[in-house]
Amino acid sequence: MLVPFGDEIWIADGTNVQGLLGFHFPTRMAVIRLCSGDLFIWSPVALSEDLRIAVNALGRVRHLVAPNTLHHLFISDWAQAYPDAQVHGAPGVTRIIKTVPVDNELGNTPSPAWLEEIDQVIMEGNRITREVVFFHRSSSTALFTDLLQQYPASWFTGWRALIAEWDGLLGSEPGVPRKFRSAFNNRRAARTALKHILSWPTTKVLMAHGEPITKDGRDFLIRAFRWLKS
C-alpha cells in the first residue's frame, strides 16, 4: 500500500472520491520521514487499518498537511487517530475544516519542523484555490496537488469525458487544467511563485491526480507552465 518514491518518501493511492456533477477522482498521499523520525503526511487519503499499520511502521505521525482548500476531506479522521499530530492547512482551510482545529496556516516560509528538509511556496493569484507546492530536498521531489492533473482516456465516460478533454485532463502528460489556467487573475503573483518553484533542482514531480514524473522534473515543469509566461 505504501510504495517508496525516493529517499525517505513514500506514496499511497486511496479510494476514489466524488466531486461536483458526478465526477469522481482518484486520491494519492505522500509520507515524508523527517530526520527527527517524525512523519509529514501530505494530502492524506482515507485512513484504513492496513494503511495505519504501514504508516506507524515508518515513524511518528506529527504533521498532517492539507495543501489546498480542495484536499482536506480526510484530515479530521487522521487528526482523531493521531491526536499528537499538528494540522497544517493552506490559506482558507481553516474556514472549511470545522471538526478539528488547524494548528498552522501554511505560508511561503517552511515550518521550523521541516525547514531544512522541505521547501514550500504558495501558488498565488488563483480564484479557485490557493495551493501550497512543496519540495522535498533529499528525494528532489516537487509535490503538487490539483494544479497538475492527468487521467487515463477511459477514466471518464459520456459528457464527462468531453468536459475532461476540454479541460486538458486527458493529455499525454500531466498539465494545468484549463479551468485553473483561466482562474489565475493575478499572473504576476503566480509567476513569482513559479520562479521559486523553478529554482528547485527538481527530478521528480508528484501530484494527487496523475502519473508521477520520475525524471527531468524541472524540464517537465517548464513545459507544464509555459503558458503562464505568455
Tab-separated table of C-alpha atoms in Angstrom:
chain	number	residue	atom	x	y	z
A	1	MET	CA	0.000	0.000	0.000
A	2	LEU	CA	2.881	2.372	0.779
A	3	VAL	CA	5.270	2.493	-2.169
A	4	PRO	CA	8.768	4.001	-1.910
A	5	PHE	CA	9.150	7.039	-4.164
A	6	GLY	CA	12.656	8.110	-3.235
A	7	ASP	CA	14.868	8.810	-0.262
A	8	GLU	CA	12.592	8.991	2.823
A	9	ILE	CA	9.377	9.461	0.829
A	10	TRP	CA	6.537	7.005	0.181
A	11	ILE	CA	3.222	7.298	-1.669
A	12	ALA	CA	-0.135	5.584	-1.277
A	13	ASP	CA	-3.164	5.661	-3.552
A	14	GLY	CA	-6.505	5.867	-1.779
A	15	THR	CA	-10.152	5.448	-2.642
A	16	ASN	CA	-11.885	7.461	-5.339
A	17	VAL	CA	-13.889	10.469	-4.206
A	18	GLN	CA	-16.902	12.032	-5.884
A	19	GLY	CA	-16.938	15.690	-6.801
A	20	LEU	CA	-19.456	18.002	-8.409
A	21	LEU	CA	-21.780	16.760	-11.166
A	22	GLY	CA	-20.900	13.122	-10.522
A	23	PHE	CA	-17.234	13.391	-11.439
A	24	HIS	CA	-15.056	11.010	-9.455
A	25	PHE	CA	-11.365	11.390	-8.817
A	26	PRO	CA	-8.520	9.186	-7.559
A	27	THR	CA	-6.647	10.185	-4.417
A	28	ARG	CA	-2.979	9.974	-3.508
A	29	MET	CA	-0.966	10.886	-0.450
A	30	ALA	CA	2.714	11.119	0.363
A	31	VAL	CA	4.572	10.304	3.571
A	32	ILE	CA	7.893	12.029	4.207
A	33	ARG	CA	10.068	10.906	7.089
A	34	LEU	CA	11.978	13.818	8.559
A	35	CYS	CA	15.421	13.483	10.110
A	36	SER	CA	13.772	13.586	13.539
A	37	GLY	CA	11.834	10.433	12.690
A	38	ASP	CA	8.584	12.407	12.585
A	39	LEU	CA	6.269	11.841	9.629
A	40	PHE	CA	4.922	14.573	7.356
A	41	ILE	CA	1.650	13.360	5.786
A	42	TRP	CA	0.797	15.272	2.618
A	43	SER	CA	-2.815	15.237	1.345
A	44	PRO	CA	-3.983	12.269	3.480
A	45	VAL	CA	-6.238	9.685	1.818
A	46	ALA	CA	-8.909	7.635	3.593
A	47	LEU	CA	-7.356	6.014	6.661
A	48	SER	CA	-7.714	2.233	6.646
A	49	GLU	CA	-6.315	-0.090	9.291
A	50	ASP	CA	-3.767	-1.514	6.839
A	51	LEU	CA	-2.583	1.971	5.915
A	52	ARG	CA	-2.351	2.959	9.554
A	53	ILE	CA	-0.179	-0.076	10.346
A	54	ALA	CA	2.112	0.677	7.391
A	55	VAL	CA	2.458	4.338	8.352
A	56	ASN	CA	3.145	3.513	12.017
A	57	ALA	CA	5.989	1.248	10.920
A	58	LEU	CA	7.757	4.252	9.389
A	59	GLY	CA	7.749	6.612	12.362
A	60	ARG	CA	5.656	9.021	14.423
A	61	VAL	CA	2.863	10.923	12.677
A	62	ARG	CA	3.409	14.541	13.692
A	63	HIS	CA	2.347	16.680	10.710
A	64	LEU	CA	-0.904	16.404	8.742
A	65	VAL	CA	-0.956	18.670	5.696
A	66	ALA	CA	-3.943	19.919	3.690
A	67	PRO	CA	-2.059	21.541	0.776
A	68	ASN	CA	-5.038	23.389	-0.687
A	69	THR	CA	-8.689	24.110	0.042
A	70	LEU	CA	-9.801	21.098	-2.011
A	71	HIS	CA	-7.719	18.447	-0.226
A	72	HIS	CA	-8.882	18.304	3.358
A	73	LEU	CA	-11.523	15.567	3.208
A	74	PHE	CA	-9.720	13.015	5.389
A	75	ILE	CA	-7.730	15.337	7.651
A	76	SER	CA	-10.223	15.037	10.518
A	77	ASP	CA	-10.035	11.233	10.585
A	78	TRP	CA	-6.249	11.358	10.717
A	79	ALA	CA	-6.273	14.034	13.397
A	80	GLN	CA	-8.539	11.919	15.556
A	81	ALA	CA	-6.346	8.843	15.004
A	82	TYR	CA	-3.186	10.840	15.781
A	83	PRO	CA	-4.131	13.415	18.431
A	84	ASP	CA	-0.487	14.405	18.962
A	85	ALA	CA	-0.119	15.460	15.328
A	86	GLN	CA	-0.350	19.076	14.204
A	87	VAL	CA	-2.728	20.022	11.395
A	88	HIS	CA	-1.263	22.348	8.766
A	89	GLY	CA	-3.559	23.904	6.184
A	90	ALA	CA	-3.231	26.077	3.118
A	91	PRO	CA	-4.750	29.564	3.390
A	92	GLY	CA	-8.520	29.197	3.568
A	93	VAL	CA	-8.570	25.683	5.000
A	94	THR	CA	-9.417	26.968	8.475
A	95	ARG	CA	-12.767	28.243	7.176
A	96	ILE	CA	-13.598	24.799	5.772
A	97	ILE	CA	-12.450	22.323	8.424
A	98	LYS	CA	-14.740	22.626	11.442
A	99	THR	CA	-14.252	19.259	13.147
A	100	VAL	CA	-10.626	19.712	14.210
A	101	PRO	CA	-8.517	22.827	14.807
A	102	VAL	CA	-5.944	23.864	12.221
A	103	ASP	CA	-2.759	24.466	14.195
A	104	ASN	CA	-0.797	26.236	11.487
A	105	GLU	CA	-1.716	28.126	8.322
A	106	LEU	CA	0.871	27.369	5.676
A	107	GLY	CA	2.738	30.244	4.084
A	108	ASN	CA	5.827	30.823	1.975
A	109	THR	CA	8.159	30.098	4.897
A	110	PRO	CA	8.513	26.436	5.886
A	111	SER	CA	7.741	25.393	9.439
A	112	PRO	CA	10.839	25.063	11.665
A	113	ALA	CA	9.947	21.359	11.945
A	114	TRP	CA	10.877	20.769	8.300
A	115	LEU	CA	12.769	23.939	7.342
A	116	GLU	CA	15.979	22.141	6.398
A	117	GLU	CA	14.285	19.310	4.526
A	118	ILE	CA	11.195	20.651	2.747
A	119	ASP	CA	10.720	23.982	0.985
A	120	GLN	CA	7.340	25.432	0.081
A	121	VAL	CA	5.634	28.259	-1.767
A	122	ILE	CA	2.015	29.354	-2.215
A	123	MET	CA	0.866	29.451	-5.825
A	124	GLU	CA	-0.923	32.778	-5.545
A	125	GLY	CA	-3.383	34.542	-7.799
A	126	ASN	CA	-5.924	31.781	-8.438
A	127	ARG	CA	-9.646	32.269	-7.793
A	128	ILE	CA	-10.368	28.545	-7.318
A	129	THR	CA	-7.801	27.675	-4.683
A	130	ARG	CA	-4.528	28.694	-3.090
A	131	GLU	CA	-2.245	25.714	-3.358
A	132	VAL	CA	0.953	25.237	-1.407
A	133	VAL	CA	3.602	23.489	-3.503
A	134	PHE	CA	6.336	21.615	-1.631
A	135	PHE	CA	9.838	20.451	-2.497
A	136	HIS	CA	11.402	17.525	-0.651
A	137	ARG	CA	15.116	18.079	-0.921
A	138	SER	CA	16.561	14.614	-0.297
A	139	SER	CA	14.399	12.983	-2.994
A	140	SER	CA	14.376	16.044	-5.310
A	141	THR	CA	10.578	15.776	-5.468
A	142	ALA	CA	8.132	18.630	-6.092
A	143	LEU	CA	4.655	17.931	-4.700
A	144	PHE	CA	1.638	19.431	-6.463
A	145	THR	CA	-1.977	18.740	-5.575
A	146	ASP	CA	-4.519	19.952	-8.166
A	147	LEU	CA	-2.538	22.401	-10.297
A	148	LEU	CA	-1.187	19.454	-12.293
A	149	GLN	CA	-3.511	16.645	-13.335
A	150	GLN	CA	-3.776	13.773	-15.804
A	151	TYR	CA	-6.265	10.927	-16.220
A	152	PRO	CA	-6.403	7.834	-18.439
A	153	ALA	CA	-8.545	8.274	-21.544
A	154	SER	CA	-11.053	5.736	-20.186
A	155	TRP	CA	-11.437	7.364	-16.757
A	156	PHE	CA	-14.439	9.493	-17.735
A	157	THR	CA	-17.342	8.492	-19.958
A	158	GLY	CA	-20.143	10.267	-21.807
A	159	TRP	CA	-20.435	14.024	-21.464
A	160	ARG	CA	-17.961	13.987	-18.578
A	161	ALA	CA	-15.298	12.696	-20.970
A	162	LEU	CA	-15.990	15.649	-23.273
A	163	ILE	CA	-15.586	18.104	-20.411
A	164	ALA	CA	-12.412	16.348	-19.252
A	165	GLU	CA	-10.953	16.601	-22.743
A	166	TRP	CA	-11.840	20.294	-22.949
A	167	ASP	CA	-10.242	20.805	-19.536
A	168	GLY	CA	-6.989	19.214	-20.673
A	169	LEU	CA	-7.199	16.336	-18.219
A	170	LEU	CA	-6.520	13.625	-20.798
A	171	GLY	CA	-3.191	14.839	-22.170
A	172	SER	CA	-0.136	12.727	-22.881
A	173	GLU	CA	1.489	14.095	-19.728
A	174	PRO	CA	0.150	15.968	-16.697
A	175	GLY	CA	-0.728	19.610	-17.199
A	176	VAL	CA	-2.560	22.531	-15.631
A	177	PRO	CA	-6.320	22.108	-16.237
A	178	ARG	CA	-7.929	24.787	-18.384
A	179	LYS	CA	-10.233	25.852	-15.538
A	180	PHE	CA	-7.259	26.560	-13.302
A	181	ARG	CA	-5.441	28.455	-16.052
A	182	SER	CA	-8.431	30.722	-16.588
A	183	ALA	CA	-8.814	31.248	-12.809
A	184	PHE	CA	-5.428	32.968	-12.494
A	185	ASN	CA	-6.434	36.606	-12.155
A	186	ASN	CA	-3.052	37.701	-10.808
A	187	ARG	CA	-0.473	36.232	-13.126
A	188	ARG	CA	2.294	38.395	-11.753
A	189	ALA	CA	1.914	36.746	-8.336
A	190	ALA	CA	1.719	33.315	-9.973
A	191	ARG	CA	4.887	33.972	-11.956
A	192	THR	CA	6.712	34.952	-8.769
A	193	ALA	CA	5.744	31.628	-7.192
A	194	LEU	CA	6.665	29.758	-10.369
A	195	LYS	CA	10.102	31.382	-10.367
A	196	HIS	CA	10.642	29.970	-6.878
A	197	ILE	CA	9.428	26.534	-7.973
A	198	LEU	CA	11.757	26.507	-10.974
A	199	SER	CA	14.695	27.359	-8.710
A	200	TRP	CA	14.387	23.911	-7.162
A	201	PRO	CA	16.607	21.126	-8.603
A	202	THR	CA	13.528	19.006	-9.270
A	203	THR	CA	13.965	15.483	-10.589
A	204	LYS	CA	10.547	14.027	-9.699
A	205	VAL	CA	7.089	15.586	-9.657
A	206	LEU	CA	4.288	14.087	-7.608
A	207	MET	CA	0.623	15.040	-7.915
A	208	ALA	CA	-2.628	13.870	-6.372
A	209	HIS	CA	-4.239	13.128	-9.738
A	210	GLY	CA	-1.907	11.840	-12.398
A	211	GLU	CA	1.049	9.648	-13.240
A	212	PRO	CA	4.112	10.898	-11.336
A	213	ILE	CA	7.064	12.271	-13.251
A	214	THR	CA	10.177	10.324	-12.288
A	215	LYS	CA	12.948	12.079	-14.231
A	216	ASP	CA	13.771	15.506	-15.692
A	217	GLY	CA	11.182	17.058	-13.420
A	218	ARG	CA	12.294	20.660	-13.853
A	219	ASP	CA	12.108	20.377	-17.652
A	220	PHE	CA	8.604	18.955	-17.272
A	221	LEU	CA	7.554	21.882	-15.063
A	222	ILE	CA	8.866	24.372	-17.612
A	223	ARG	CA	6.668	22.712	-20.249
A	224	ALA	CA	3.641	22.460	-17.976
A	225	PHE	CA	3.717	26.154	-17.036
A	226	ARG	CA	4.936	27.594	-20.332
A	227	TRP	CA	1.508	29.187	-20.850
A	228	LEU	CA	1.958	31.264	-17.673
A	229	LYS	CA	4.961	33.090	-19.087
A	230	SER	CA	2.970	34.467	-22.041
